[in-house]
Structures are given as C-alpha cells and as structure tokens.
PDB file of C-alpha atoms in Angstrom:
ATOM      1  CA  MET A1012     -18.919  14.628  36.222  1.00 40.00           C
ATOM      2  CA  ASP A1013     -15.722  14.511  38.230  1.00 43.00           C
ATOM      3  CA  ARG A1014     -13.574  17.573  38.792  1.00 44.00           C
ATOM      4  CA  ILE A1015     -11.312  16.474  35.925  1.00 49.00           C
ATOM      5  CA  GLY A1016     -14.347  16.466  33.642  1.00 59.00           C
ATOM      6  CA  LEU A1017     -15.020  12.713  33.306  1.00 65.00           C
ATOM      7  CA  PRO A1018     -17.964  10.659  34.556  1.00 70.00           C
ATOM      8  CA  ALA A1019     -17.217   9.323  38.039  1.00 71.00           C
ATOM      9  CA  ARG A1020     -16.937   5.696  36.874  1.00 73.00           C
ATOM     10  CA  TYR A1021     -13.867   6.613  34.832  1.00 75.00           C
ATOM     11  CA  VAL A1022     -12.027   8.125  37.810  1.00 77.00           C
ATOM     12  CA  GLY A1023     -10.173   5.967  40.300  1.00 75.00           C
ATOM     13  CA  ARG A1024     -10.027   6.389  44.068  1.00 75.00           C
ATOM     14  CA  ASP A1025      -6.731   8.196  43.689  1.00 73.00           C
ATOM     15  CA  GLY A1026      -8.429  10.836  41.537  1.00 72.00           C
ATOM     16  CA  ARG A1027      -6.698   9.728  38.370  1.00 77.00           C
ATOM     17  CA  ILE A1028      -8.330   8.634  35.134  1.00 80.00           C
ATOM     18  CA  ASP A1029      -9.226   4.924  35.105  1.00 82.00           C
ATOM     19  CA  VAL A1030      -7.548   4.313  31.782  1.00 83.00           C
ATOM     20  CA  ALA A1031      -8.088   0.548  31.862  1.00 85.00           C
ATOM     21  CA  ARG A1032     -11.866   0.921  32.190  1.00 85.00           C
ATOM     22  CA  LEU A1033     -12.072   3.653  29.570  1.00 86.00           C
ATOM     23  CA  LYS A1034     -10.180   1.519  27.052  1.00 86.00           C
ATOM     24  CA  ALA A1035     -12.202  -1.597  27.904  1.00 85.00           C
ATOM     25  CA  GLU A1036     -15.482   0.227  27.261  1.00 85.00           C
ATOM     26  CA  THR A1037     -14.386   1.950  24.044  1.00 87.00           C
ATOM     27  CA  SER A1038     -14.309   0.276  20.627  1.00 89.00           C
ATOM     28  CA  ILE A1039     -10.984   1.097  18.987  1.00 92.00           C
ATOM     29  CA  ALA A1040     -12.330  -0.287  15.706  1.00 90.00           C
ATOM     30  CA  LYS A1041     -15.148   2.279  15.699  1.00 86.00           C
ATOM     31  CA  VAL A1042     -12.718   5.100  16.411  1.00 87.00           C
ATOM     32  CA  ALA A1043     -10.442   3.952  13.587  1.00 88.00           C
ATOM     33  CA  ALA A1044     -13.381   3.490  11.201  1.00 86.00           C
ATOM     34  CA  ASN A1045     -14.100   7.215  11.468  1.00 79.00           C
ATOM     35  CA  ALA A1046     -10.683   7.873   9.919  1.00 82.00           C
ATOM     36  CA  THR A1047     -10.276   5.111   7.343  1.00 85.00           C
ATOM     37  CA  ASP A1048     -12.232   2.314   5.694  1.00 85.00           C
ATOM     38  CA  LEU A1049     -11.544  -0.978   7.450  1.00 89.00           C
ATOM     39  CA  ARG A1050     -11.969  -4.558   6.304  1.00 89.00           C
ATOM     40  CA  ARG A1051     -11.514  -7.859   8.098  1.00 89.00           C
ATOM     41  CA  SER A1052      -8.058  -9.462   7.978  1.00 87.00           C
ATOM     42  CA  GLY A1053      -7.995 -12.573  10.156  1.00 85.00           C
ATOM     43  CA  ASP A1054      -8.504 -11.533  13.770  1.00 84.00           C
ATOM     44  CA  GLU A1055      -7.825  -7.882  12.942  1.00 90.00           C
ATOM     45  CA  MET A1056      -9.149  -5.058  10.786  1.00 91.00           C
ATOM     46  CA  LYS A1057      -6.977  -3.273   8.257  1.00 91.00           C
ATOM     47  CA  GLY A1058      -7.118  -0.144   6.113  1.00 89.00           C
ATOM     48  CA  LEU A1059      -5.095   2.743   4.735  1.00 89.00           C
ATOM     49  CA  CYS A1060      -3.104   4.491   7.432  1.00 87.00           C
ATOM     50  CA  PRO A1061      -4.608   7.878   8.428  1.00 85.00           C
ATOM     51  CA  PHE A1062      -1.203   9.189   9.486  1.00 82.00           C
ATOM     52  CA  HIS A1063       0.686   9.046   6.184  1.00 79.00           C
ATOM     53  CA  ALA A1064      -0.101   8.873   2.488  1.00 75.00           C
ATOM     54  CA  GLU A1065      -0.301   5.322   1.115  1.00 76.00           C
ATOM     55  CA  ASN A1066      -2.260   3.182  -1.304  1.00 77.00           C
ATOM     56  CA  THR A1067      -1.467  -0.206   0.222  1.00 81.00           C
ATOM     57  CA  ALA A1068      -3.177  -0.955   3.527  1.00 87.00           C
ATOM     58  CA  SER A1069      -0.594  -1.081   6.337  1.00 86.00           C
ATOM     59  CA  PHE A1070      -2.806   0.060   9.224  1.00 91.00           C
ATOM     60  CA  PHE A1071      -4.128  -2.707  11.516  1.00 92.00           C
ATOM     61  CA  VAL A1072      -6.574  -2.566  14.420  1.00 94.00           C
ATOM     62  CA  ASN A1073      -7.023  -5.337  16.983  1.00 92.00           C
ATOM     63  CA  GLU A1074     -10.290  -4.965  18.883  1.00 90.00           C
ATOM     64  CA  GLY A1075      -9.489  -7.803  21.258  1.00 88.00           C
ATOM     65  CA  LYS A1076      -6.155  -6.315  22.315  1.00 88.00           C
ATOM     66  CA  LYS A1077      -7.444  -2.734  22.006  1.00 89.00           C
ATOM     67  CA  VAL A1078      -4.434  -1.580  19.997  1.00 91.00           C
ATOM     68  CA  PHE A1079      -3.567  -0.223  16.543  1.00 92.00           C
ATOM     69  CA  HIS A1080      -0.355  -0.358  14.547  1.00 90.00           C
ATOM     70  CA  CYS A1081       0.849   0.803  11.143  1.00 87.00           C
ATOM     71  CA  HIS A1082       3.530  -1.469   9.740  1.00 84.00           C
ATOM     72  CA  ALA A1083       4.732   1.285   7.408  1.00 79.00           C
ATOM     73  CA  CYS A1084       5.173   4.361   9.622  1.00 79.00           C
ATOM     74  CA  ASP A1085       5.273   2.494  12.980  1.00 75.00           C
ATOM     75  CA  ALA A1086       2.451   4.547  14.505  1.00 83.00           C
ATOM     76  CA  GLY A1087       0.803   2.526  17.242  1.00 86.00           C
ATOM     77  CA  GLY A1088      -0.783   2.461  20.666  1.00 88.00           C
ATOM     78  CA  ASP A1089      -4.144   2.222  22.393  1.00 90.00           C
ATOM     79  CA  VAL A1090      -7.473   3.886  21.621  1.00 91.00           C
ATOM     80  CA  ILE A1091      -6.548   7.026  23.562  1.00 89.00           C
ATOM     81  CA  GLU A1092      -3.354   7.449  21.583  1.00 88.00           C
ATOM     82  CA  LEU A1093      -5.273   6.820  18.341  1.00 89.00           C
ATOM     83  CA  HIS A1094      -7.833   9.524  19.110  1.00 84.00           C
ATOM     84  CA  ARG A1095      -5.169  11.903  20.377  1.00 82.00           C
ATOM     85  CA  ARG A1096      -3.177  11.615  17.143  1.00 82.00           C
ATOM     86  CA  LEU A1097      -6.226  11.779  14.877  1.00 81.00           C
ATOM     87  CA  HIS A1098      -7.519  14.978  16.451  1.00 74.00           C
ATOM     88  CA  SER A1099      -4.297  16.647  17.625  1.00 69.00           C
ATOM     89  CA  VAL A1100      -5.507  16.872  21.230  1.00 72.00           C
ATOM     90  CA  ASP A1101      -3.821  16.168  24.528  1.00 74.00           C
ATOM     91  CA  PHE A1102      -4.374  13.058  26.661  1.00 80.00           C
ATOM     92  CA  ARG A1103      -7.101  14.559  28.869  1.00 77.00           C
ATOM     93  CA  GLN A1104      -9.084  15.933  25.932  1.00 77.00           C
ATOM     94  CA  ALA A1105      -8.848  12.579  24.172  1.00 81.00           C
ATOM     95  CA  CYS A1106     -10.340  10.881  27.235  1.00 83.00           C
ATOM     96  CA  LEU A1107     -13.145  13.470  27.390  1.00 78.00           C
ATOM     97  CA  ASP A1108     -13.920  12.973  23.714  1.00 77.00           C
ATOM     98  CA  LEU A1109     -13.998   9.198  23.980  1.00 81.00           C
ATOM     99  CA  VAL A1110     -16.554   9.159  26.784  1.00 74.00           C
ATOM    100  CA  GLY A1111     -19.071  11.294  24.953  1.00 60.00           C
ATOM    101  CA  SER A1112     -17.903  14.802  24.176  1.00 39.00           C
ATOM    102  CA  GLU A1113     -17.707  16.016  20.593  1.00 36.00           C
ATOM    103  CA  PRO A1114     -14.222  15.766  19.056  1.00 38.00           C
ATOM    104  CA  ALA A1115     -12.225  18.901  19.686  1.00 36.00           C
ATOM    105  CA  VAL A1116     -10.859  18.991  16.125  1.00 38.00           C
ATOM    106  CA  PRO A1117     -12.739  17.548  13.129  1.00 40.00           C
ATOM    107  CA  LEU A1118     -10.951  14.829  11.200  1.00 40.00           C
ATOM    108  CA  ALA A1119      -9.076  16.140   8.204  1.00 42.00           C
ATOM    109  CA  LEU A1120     -10.089  13.040   6.286  1.00 42.00           C
ATOM    110  CA  ALA A1121     -13.755  13.999   6.603  1.00 43.00           C
ATOM    111  CA  ASN A1122     -13.145  17.072   4.440  1.00 50.00           C
ATOM    112  CA  PRO A1123     -13.329  16.098   0.733  1.00 59.00           C
ATOM    113  CA  VAL A1124     -11.257  19.114  -0.297  1.00 61.00           C
ATOM    114  CA  LEU A1125      -8.445  18.089   2.043  1.00 58.00           C
ATOM    115  CA  VAL A1126      -8.736  14.479   0.874  1.00 58.00           C
ATOM    116  CA  ALA A1127      -8.297  15.619  -2.746  1.00 69.00           C
ATOM    117  CA  MET A1128      -5.336  17.790  -1.757  1.00 73.00           C
ATOM    118  CA  ARG A1129      -3.741  14.887   0.081  1.00 71.00           C
ATOM    119  CA  ARG A1130      -4.144  12.607  -2.931  1.00 77.00           C
ATOM    120  CA  ALA A1131      -2.666  15.229  -5.250  1.00 85.00           C
ATOM    121  CA  GLU A1132       0.293  15.626  -2.896  1.00 84.00           C
ATOM    122  CA  SER A1133       0.775  11.853  -2.917  1.00 85.00           C
ATOM    123  CA  VAL A1134       0.936  11.796  -6.733  1.00 91.00           C
ATOM    124  CA  LYS A1135       3.312  14.766  -6.736  1.00 93.00           C
ATOM    125  CA  ARG A1136       5.616  13.055  -4.235  1.00 92.00           C
ATOM    126  CA  ALA A1137       5.542   9.794  -6.202  1.00 94.00           C
ATOM    127  CA  ARG A1138       6.562  11.603  -9.396  1.00 97.00           C
ATOM    128  CA  ALA A1139       9.384  13.421  -7.605  1.00 96.00           C
ATOM    129  CA  ILE A1140      10.738  10.156  -6.203  1.00 97.00           C
ATOM    130  CA  TRP A1141      10.547   8.548  -9.638  1.00 98.00           C
ATOM    131  CA  GLN A1142      12.429  11.399 -11.282  1.00 97.00           C
ATOM    132  CA  LYS A1143      15.260  11.167  -8.745  1.00 97.00           C
ATOM    133  CA  ALA A1144      15.524   7.367  -8.902  1.00 98.00           C
ATOM    134  CA  THR A1145      18.395   5.859 -10.916  1.00 98.00           C
ATOM    135  CA  PRO A1146      18.892   2.906 -13.297  1.00 97.00           C
ATOM    136  CA  ILE A1147      19.299  -0.403 -11.495  1.00 98.00           C
ATOM    137  CA  GLY A1148      22.817  -1.241 -12.667  1.00 96.00           C
ATOM    138  CA  TRP A1149      25.098  -2.283  -9.767  1.00 96.00           C
ATOM    139  CA  SER A1150      22.318  -1.626  -7.248  1.00 97.00           C
ATOM    140  CA  LEU A1151      20.521  -3.755  -4.653  1.00 98.00           C
ATOM    141  CA  THR A1152      17.535  -3.803  -7.012  1.00 98.00           C
ATOM    142  CA  GLU A1153      19.673  -5.539  -9.639  1.00 98.00           C
ATOM    143  CA  THR A1154      20.791  -8.021  -6.970  1.00 98.00           C
ATOM    144  CA  TYR A1155      17.200  -8.645  -5.919  1.00 98.00           C
ATOM    145  CA  LEU A1156      15.934  -9.242  -9.453  1.00 98.00           C
ATOM    146  CA  THR A1157      18.927 -11.422 -10.310  1.00 97.00           C
ATOM    147  CA  THR A1158      18.218 -13.702  -7.333  1.00 96.00           C
ATOM    148  CA  ARG A1159      14.634 -13.976  -8.628  1.00 96.00           C
ATOM    149  CA  GLY A1160      15.954 -15.021 -12.038  1.00 96.00           C
ATOM    150  CA  ILE A1161      14.523 -11.944 -13.758  1.00 97.00           C
ATOM    151  CA  GLY A1162      17.439  -9.504 -13.745  1.00 95.00           C
ATOM    152  CA  HIS A1163      18.157  -9.716 -17.487  1.00 90.00           C
ATOM    153  CA  ALA A1164      17.599  -6.561 -19.594  1.00 92.00           C
ATOM    154  CA  VAL A1165      15.193  -5.001 -17.078  1.00 97.00           C
ATOM    155  CA  PRO A1166      13.028  -2.268 -18.677  1.00 97.00           C
ATOM    156  CA  GLY A1167      13.358   1.385 -17.725  1.00 97.00           C
ATOM    157  CA  SER A1168      10.069   1.314 -15.823  1.00 98.00           C
ATOM    158  CA  ILE A1169      12.066  -0.184 -12.935  1.00 98.00           C
ATOM    159  CA  ARG A1170      14.561   1.984 -11.049  1.00 98.00           C
ATOM    160  CA  HIS A1171      16.442   2.035  -7.758  1.00 98.00           C
ATOM    161  CA  THR A1172      16.538   4.604  -4.961  1.00 98.00           C
ATOM    162  CA  HIS A1173      16.639   5.196  -1.220  1.00 97.00           C
ATOM    163  CA  VAL A1174      13.240   6.366  -0.045  1.00 95.00           C
ATOM    164  CA  ALA A1175      11.137   6.811   3.094  1.00 89.00           C
ATOM    165  CA  ARG A1176       8.118   4.714   3.958  1.00 81.00           C
ATOM    166  CA  TRP A1177       6.094   7.629   5.334  1.00 77.00           C
ATOM    167  CA  TRP A1178       5.851  11.396   5.712  1.00 75.00           C
ATOM    168  CA  ASP A1179       4.171  13.459   8.433  1.00 65.00           C
ATOM    169  CA  GLU A1180       1.789  16.279   7.580  1.00 62.00           C
ATOM    170  CA  ASP A1181       4.583  18.761   8.287  1.00 65.00           C
ATOM    171  CA  GLY A1182       6.836  17.040   5.765  1.00 69.00           C
ATOM    172  CA  ARG A1183       8.995  15.105   8.227  1.00 74.00           C
ATOM    173  CA  GLU A1184       9.929  11.790   6.655  1.00 80.00           C
ATOM    174  CA  GLY A1185      10.845   8.404   8.019  1.00 78.00           C
ATOM    175  CA  ARG A1186      14.195   6.727   7.591  1.00 84.00           C
ATOM    176  CA  ARG A1187      15.209   6.257   3.970  1.00 93.00           C
ATOM    177  CA  GLU A1188      15.736   2.662   2.878  1.00 93.00           C
ATOM    178  CA  PRO A1189      16.922   1.042  -0.367  1.00 97.00           C
ATOM    179  CA  ALA A1190      14.029   0.136  -2.634  1.00 97.00           C
ATOM    180  CA  MET A1191      13.104  -1.056  -6.085  1.00 98.00           C
ATOM    181  CA  ILE A1192      10.806   1.528  -7.671  1.00 98.00           C
ATOM    182  CA  ALA A1193       8.237   0.607 -10.321  1.00 98.00           C
ATOM    183  CA  ALA A1194       6.518   3.390 -12.289  1.00 98.00           C
ATOM    184  CA  LEU A1195       2.723   3.196 -12.395  1.00 96.00           C
ATOM    185  CA  GLN A1196       1.434   4.804 -15.593  1.00 97.00           C
ATOM    186  CA  ASP A1197      -2.129   5.935 -16.225  1.00 96.00           C
ATOM    187  CA  ARG A1198      -4.135   5.422 -19.429  1.00 97.00           C
ATOM    188  CA  GLU A1199      -2.369   8.354 -21.088  1.00 97.00           C
ATOM    189  CA  GLY A1200       1.084   7.024 -20.155  1.00 97.00           C
ATOM    190  CA  ARG A1201       1.812   9.543 -17.405  1.00 97.00           C
ATOM    191  CA  VAL A1202       3.532   8.399 -14.220  1.00 97.00           C
ATOM    192  CA  ALA A1203       0.796   8.700 -11.597  1.00 95.00           C
ATOM    193  CA  GLY A1204       2.273   6.565  -8.828  1.00 93.00           C
ATOM    194  CA  ILE A1205       5.029   4.201  -7.798  1.00 94.00           C
ATOM    195  CA  GLN A1206       5.365   0.890  -6.043  1.00 93.00           C
ATOM    196  CA  ARG A1207       8.238   0.694  -3.559  1.00 92.00           C
ATOM    197  CA  THR A1208       9.694  -2.747  -2.798  1.00 94.00           C
ATOM    198  CA  PHE A1209      11.984  -2.219   0.174  1.00 93.00           C
ATOM    199  CA  LEU A1210      15.213  -4.216   0.281  1.00 96.00           C
ATOM    200  CA  ASP A1211      17.681  -5.203   2.964  1.00 95.00           C
ATOM    201  CA  ARG A1212      21.459  -4.800   2.709  1.00 94.00           C
ATOM    202  CA  ASP A1213      21.756  -8.177   0.958  1.00 96.00           C
ATOM    203  CA  GLY A1214      19.275  -7.340  -1.763  1.00 96.00           C
ATOM    204  CA  ARG A1215      16.380  -9.350  -0.356  1.00 96.00           C
ATOM    205  CA  LYS A1216      12.896  -8.098   0.388  1.00 93.00           C
ATOM    206  CA  SER A1217      12.980  -6.222   3.659  1.00 89.00           C
ATOM    207  CA  THR A1218      11.466  -7.860   6.725  1.00 83.00           C
ATOM    208  CA  ARG A1219      11.222  -4.507   8.512  1.00 76.00           C
ATOM    209  CA  GLY A1220       7.541  -3.656   8.232  1.00 67.00           C
ATOM    210  CA  THR A1221       5.626  -4.070   4.987  1.00 69.00           C
ATOM    211  CA  ALA A1222       7.988  -4.853   2.113  1.00 82.00           C
ATOM    212  CA  ARG A1223       5.782  -3.357  -0.612  1.00 84.00           C
ATOM    213  CA  LEU A1224       4.127   0.038  -0.398  1.00 81.00           C
ATOM    214  CA  SER A1225       2.526   2.107  -3.140  1.00 83.00           C
ATOM    215  CA  LEU A1226       2.432   5.874  -3.381  1.00 86.00           C
ATOM    216  CA  GLY A1227       0.351   8.097  -5.617  1.00 87.00           C
ATOM    217  CA  ARG A1228      -2.367   6.570  -7.769  1.00 88.00           C
ATOM    218  CA  VAL A1229      -2.592   2.791  -8.206  1.00 86.00           C
ATOM    219  CA  ARG A1230      -6.129   1.958  -9.275  1.00 85.00           C
ATOM    220  CA  GLY A1231      -6.421   2.036 -13.046  1.00 91.00           C
ATOM    221  CA  CYS A1232      -2.642   2.270 -13.563  1.00 94.00           C
ATOM    222  CA  ALA A1233      -0.049  -0.344 -14.520  1.00 97.00           C
ATOM    223  CA  VAL A1234       3.705  -0.814 -14.736  1.00 98.00           C
ATOM    224  CA  ARG A1235       4.552  -1.047 -18.430  1.00 98.00           C
ATOM    225  CA  PHE A1236       7.299  -3.424 -19.568  1.00 98.00           C
ATOM    226  CA  GLY A1237       6.373  -2.882 -23.199  1.00 97.00           C
ATOM    227  CA  PRO A1238       4.668  -0.316 -25.424  1.00 97.00           C
ATOM    228  CA  VAL A1239       0.973   0.199 -26.098  1.00 98.00           C
ATOM    229  CA  ALA A1240       0.068  -2.646 -28.454  1.00 98.00           C
ATOM    230  CA  ASP A1241      -2.895  -4.487 -29.933  1.00 98.00           C
ATOM    231  CA  THR A1242      -2.335  -7.260 -27.357  1.00 98.00           C
ATOM    232  CA  VAL A1243      -1.216  -6.703 -23.772  1.00 98.00           C
ATOM    233  CA  MET A1244      -0.268  -9.477 -21.371  1.00 98.00           C
ATOM    234  CA  LEU A1245      -1.398  -8.266 -17.934  1.00 98.00           C
ATOM    235  CA  ALA A1246       0.285  -9.785 -14.872  1.00 97.00           C
ATOM    236  CA  ALA A1247      -0.662  -9.251 -11.246  1.00 93.00           C
ATOM    237  CA  GLY A1248       2.770  -8.322  -9.859  1.00 94.00           C
ATOM    238  CA  VAL A1249       6.006  -6.725 -10.987  1.00 97.00           C
ATOM    239  CA  GLU A1250       8.121  -9.866 -10.612  1.00 97.00           C
ATOM    240  CA  ASP A1251       5.497 -11.947 -12.431  1.00 97.00           C
ATOM    241  CA  GLY A1252       5.359  -9.410 -15.250  1.00 98.00           C
ATOM    242  CA  LEU A1253       9.140  -9.502 -15.661  1.00 98.00           C
ATOM    243  CA  ALA A1254       9.025 -13.307 -15.773  1.00 97.00           C
ATOM    244  CA  VAL A1255       6.235 -13.355 -18.384  1.00 97.00           C
ATOM    245  CA  ARG A1256       8.256 -10.895 -20.459  1.00 97.00           C
ATOM    246  CA  LEU A1257      11.164 -13.359 -20.507  1.00 96.00           C
ATOM    247  CA  MET A1258       8.850 -16.257 -21.369  1.00 96.00           C
ATOM    248  CA  PHE A1259       7.311 -14.403 -24.314  1.00 97.00           C
ATOM    249  CA  PRO A1260      10.019 -12.292 -25.985  1.00 96.00           C
ATOM    250  CA  GLY A1261       8.570  -9.415 -27.957  1.00 96.00           C
ATOM    251  CA  ALA A1262       5.229  -9.415 -26.114  1.00 97.00           C
ATOM    252  CA  SER A1263       3.997  -6.233 -24.471  1.00 98.00           C
ATOM    253  CA  VAL A1264       3.701  -7.145 -20.784  1.00 98.00           C
ATOM    254  CA  TRP A1265       2.239  -4.898 -18.096  1.00 98.00           C
ATOM    255  CA  ALA A1266       1.797  -5.405 -14.334  1.00 97.00           C
ATOM    256  CA  ALA A1267      -1.203  -4.294 -12.279  1.00 94.00           C
ATOM    257  CA  VAL A1268       0.737  -4.433  -8.936  1.00 90.00           C
ATOM    258  CA  GLY A1269      -1.792  -6.558  -7.116  1.00 83.00           C
ATOM    259  CA  ASP A1270      -4.825  -8.791  -7.511  1.00 83.00           C
ATOM    260  CA  GLY A1271      -7.068  -5.914  -6.437  1.00 78.00           C
ATOM    261  CA  ASN A1272      -6.072  -3.765  -9.408  1.00 85.00           C
ATOM    262  CA  LEU A1273      -5.983  -6.584 -11.977  1.00 92.00           C
ATOM    263  CA  PRO A1274      -9.573  -5.977 -13.201  1.00 90.00           C
ATOM    264  CA  HIS A1275      -9.281  -2.172 -13.078  1.00 91.00           C
ATOM    265  CA  VAL A1276      -6.368  -1.157 -15.323  1.00 95.00           C
ATOM    266  CA  ARG A1277      -7.566   1.509 -17.757  1.00 96.00           C
ATOM    267  CA  LEU A1278      -6.149   0.399 -21.092  1.00 97.00           C
ATOM    268  CA  PRO A1279      -5.547   2.742 -24.035  1.00 97.00           C
ATOM    269  CA  ALA A1280      -7.956   2.536 -26.984  1.00 97.00           C
ATOM    270  CA  GLU A1281      -5.283   0.851 -29.121  1.00 98.00           C
ATOM    271  CA  VAL A1282      -5.427  -2.288 -26.949  1.00 98.00           C
ATOM    272  CA  ARG A1283      -7.877  -4.821 -28.404  1.00 98.00           C
ATOM    273  CA  ARG A1284      -6.854  -8.028 -26.613  1.00 98.00           C
ATOM    274  CA  VAL A1285      -5.820  -8.784 -23.041  1.00 98.00           C
ATOM    275  CA  ILE A1286      -4.127 -11.963 -21.850  1.00 98.00           C
ATOM    276  CA  VAL A1287      -4.686 -12.073 -18.094  1.00 98.00           C
ATOM    277  CA  CYS A1288      -1.700 -13.637 -16.297  1.00 97.00           C
ATOM    278  CA  GLY A1289      -2.961 -14.171 -12.749  1.00 95.00           C
ATOM    279  CA  ASP A1290      -1.561 -16.358  -9.982  1.00 93.00           C
ATOM    280  CA  ALA A1291      -2.488 -20.027  -9.735  1.00 94.00           C
ATOM    281  CA  ASP A1292      -3.784 -19.935  -6.150  1.00 89.00           C
ATOM    282  CA  ALA A1293      -7.415 -19.309  -5.184  1.00 85.00           C
ATOM    283  CA  PRO A1294      -7.141 -15.509  -4.750  1.00 83.00           C
ATOM    284  CA  GLY A1295      -5.248 -15.309  -8.047  1.00 88.00           C
ATOM    285  CA  ARG A1296      -7.891 -17.293  -9.904  1.00 92.00           C
ATOM    286  CA  THR A1297     -10.649 -15.130  -8.435  1.00 88.00           C
ATOM    287  CA  ALA A1298      -8.827 -11.953  -9.492  1.00 88.00           C
ATOM    288  CA  ALA A1299      -8.162 -13.345 -12.987  1.00 93.00           C
ATOM    289  CA  ALA A1300     -11.825 -14.251 -13.443  1.00 93.00           C
ATOM    290  CA  ALA A1301     -12.888 -10.767 -12.373  1.00 91.00           C
ATOM    291  CA  ALA A1302     -10.361  -9.209 -14.755  1.00 94.00           C
ATOM    292  CA  MET A1303     -11.499 -11.312 -17.701  1.00 96.00           C
ATOM    293  CA  ALA A1304     -15.124 -10.406 -17.037  1.00 95.00           C
ATOM    294  CA  ALA A1305     -14.271  -6.685 -16.746  1.00 94.00           C
ATOM    295  CA  TYR A1306     -12.260  -6.523 -19.978  1.00 97.00           C
ATOM    296  CA  ALA A1307     -14.778  -8.646 -21.902  1.00 97.00           C
ATOM    297  CA  LYS A1308     -17.498  -6.260 -20.775  1.00 96.00           C
ATOM    298  CA  ALA A1309     -15.383  -3.405 -22.147  1.00 96.00           C
ATOM    299  CA  GLY A1310     -15.430  -5.115 -25.554  1.00 97.00           C
ATOM    300  CA  LEU A1311     -11.919  -6.570 -25.503  1.00 98.00           C
ATOM    301  CA  ALA A1312     -10.903 -10.080 -26.499  1.00 98.00           C
ATOM    302  CA  VAL A1313      -9.669 -11.894 -23.393  1.00 98.00           C
ATOM    303  CA  GLU A1314      -7.590 -14.967 -22.627  1.00 98.00           C
ATOM    304  CA  ASP A1315      -6.476 -16.604 -19.403  1.00 97.00           C
ATOM    305  CA  LEU A1316      -2.879 -17.720 -18.902  1.00 98.00           C
ATOM    306  CA  VAL A1317      -2.159 -19.807 -15.780  1.00 97.00           C
ATOM    307  CA  PRO A1318       1.279 -20.717 -14.401  1.00 95.00           C
ATOM    308  CA  ARG A1319       2.193 -24.311 -15.212  1.00 93.00           C
ATOM    309  CA  ALA A1320       4.347 -24.697 -12.113  1.00 91.00           C
ATOM    310  CA  GLY A1321       4.403 -22.900  -8.780  1.00 90.00           C
ATOM    311  CA  LYS A1322       2.002 -20.304  -7.444  1.00 92.00           C
ATOM    312  CA  ASP A1323       2.913 -17.525  -9.862  1.00 95.00           C
ATOM    313  CA  PHE A1324       4.871 -16.824 -13.038  1.00 97.00           C
ATOM    314  CA  ASN A1325       8.056 -15.865 -11.221  1.00 97.00           C
ATOM    315  CA  GLU A1326       8.041 -19.277  -9.518  1.00 95.00           C
ATOM    316  CA  GLU A1327       7.330 -20.971 -12.863  1.00 96.00           C
ATOM    317  CA  TRP A1328      10.272 -19.154 -14.449  1.00 96.00           C
ATOM    318  CA  LEU A1329      12.588 -20.232 -11.634  1.00 94.00           C
ATOM    319  CA  LEU A1330      11.374 -23.826 -11.730  1.00 93.00           C
ATOM    320  CA  LEU A1331      11.199 -24.411 -15.480  1.00 88.00           C
ATOM    321  CA  HIS A1332      13.330 -21.804 -17.209  1.00 80.00           C
ATOM    322  CA  ALA A1333      15.968 -20.150 -15.028  1.00 63.00           C
TER     323      ALA A1333
END
C-alpha cells in the first residue's frame, strides 16, 4: 500500500491517485447495481435513480464510457463520484473503497426499513402535490391537451401545477417546472401516486430531461377518467385514455400510465369486464397480450381493442376524429 492508502499501481509517479487506471479497472455497472436494479437499454443500463424518489427509470449507466447520469435530477459523473454520493464519503475514501476496502457507510437502500420509509414518503409527497394542484383551465396543461385534440371536458383526475423533478434526502428540491398531473388511484380509490408530464413555456412536452416522471405508487394503480363500472376500458397512457373516452362517450376509461403497468392494475370487485386498449406497435401488442392473460386469469371477461390508425389511440383520434 502507498502512503495515501492505495495499492502502488493506482498511484502515479507524482504521488497522486491514478484516477484513469482506477476507473478503467472498476465496473461502474456493478457499483450502480448495488444501489438499484438495472436492466439493459440499448448500449446502456437503466434503473430507478438512487438519489431521488421516482417510479420511472431515469438513471442510466454506460459501462463503455464509465459514466452515469440521471435525466431527472441531473446527477452524473464517473464511478468515483457515483460511489462518493452513494456512501457520503470523500474522494479519497471512495477510491479506497473501490479498490477493495469495505464501504465506509452502508447503502441506505440495503435497509428494508429505510426503503419502506422512502416509499411512504414518496406517496405522501405525491398526495401533497396532488392536493395543491389546480384545475387545468387557462393553464399550459389545457394548451397541451388541446394541441393533442383531447382538451374537451377533461376529467378532474387531471390537474396542473408547477413541481420539481427531484428532492434530496434533506428535502432540497430541484427547479419547479409546469406540469400536467394525473392522479393514480389504488383499488380502493385513494390517490397513491401521480404522473408528472413536464411542459415547456409553449405547452409542449418538455425536452429538458425526461418528460414523464411518476411519484408515489404506480404498480397496481390507474388514472380514472370514469367511475367504477361493470366494464372498464383500460388504456396504456393518459393521452390514449382521454382519446378513448372521446371515442366512446359514456364508457368508463382508465389509464395504466405505461405498458409495464397495463397487466397489473388492481381492479375493484365490481369490475367484471376489461377492454384492453394497448398501442398498435410491437411493445404495445406484447403488453396488451400480457394484460388480457392476467385479467382472464383473474376471472374477468376480456377484449382487445387496437387502434385503427397510427401507433396509439391519441394518434387515431387526431387522424380520424379531431
């Protein structure tokens, strides 16, 4: 070991840490995988960000470039910075840890009690944001939905607000931005989460980072555009659900906010029939098939409704109806 505590091969002739070699010989993906579940996304790996509460994966790791970046909270850097932030240690301690020492501070995410507390805090924050949000009249959300052809008689489960993308553990929040807020209700009808669709000053989806981010609980919940009924039409996204609602006046339409949640919405006992309204592309068809199988297994009557034009129902509405 060198006088600064590192093996000699990680110390340059000038006595400083050979950062380039340390990073080259350390897998940033393995370091990140200790903090969050990762899955392949093209040439990168992605997962839920370990630095702020979220339910939509915004955290990306590039093993080839040896960097990480969260498109929601803008955290980013190399493997040393990742370890330093995860364990609240200084630069030197992070280097020591990465070459073989035990982490100085255990990961908070490894503690199931803290994980549960963090999830509860996320739900609490989502409910608080929902309560403070306002009706969409004369807002950028109304502009956004109008340009999508679905701004007519929007249900109360959609609101408008200015909200942050992320919060630090100490409560510090990121810059607040205009956003459309959709209320995610659980099986009992309680608001358990929200989906934030961030908007720019012209009422278009924001291009600054990820446009859609969820907060609170998503899995098992849905945005309700109609009451609990014998038959529910279940769309994948908010905009698609609003379009289906206009196509089928009087129908009870709900949105699962994503293909991943389409098969997992926990429906009240009063629901006997589900019409799955998935996208027309390959991922949409796969999600619709999984949803139909899941609800049939639960003893519900199921039907499949596919867009007749475009990739999804919002596109169909714009092409054939608006």
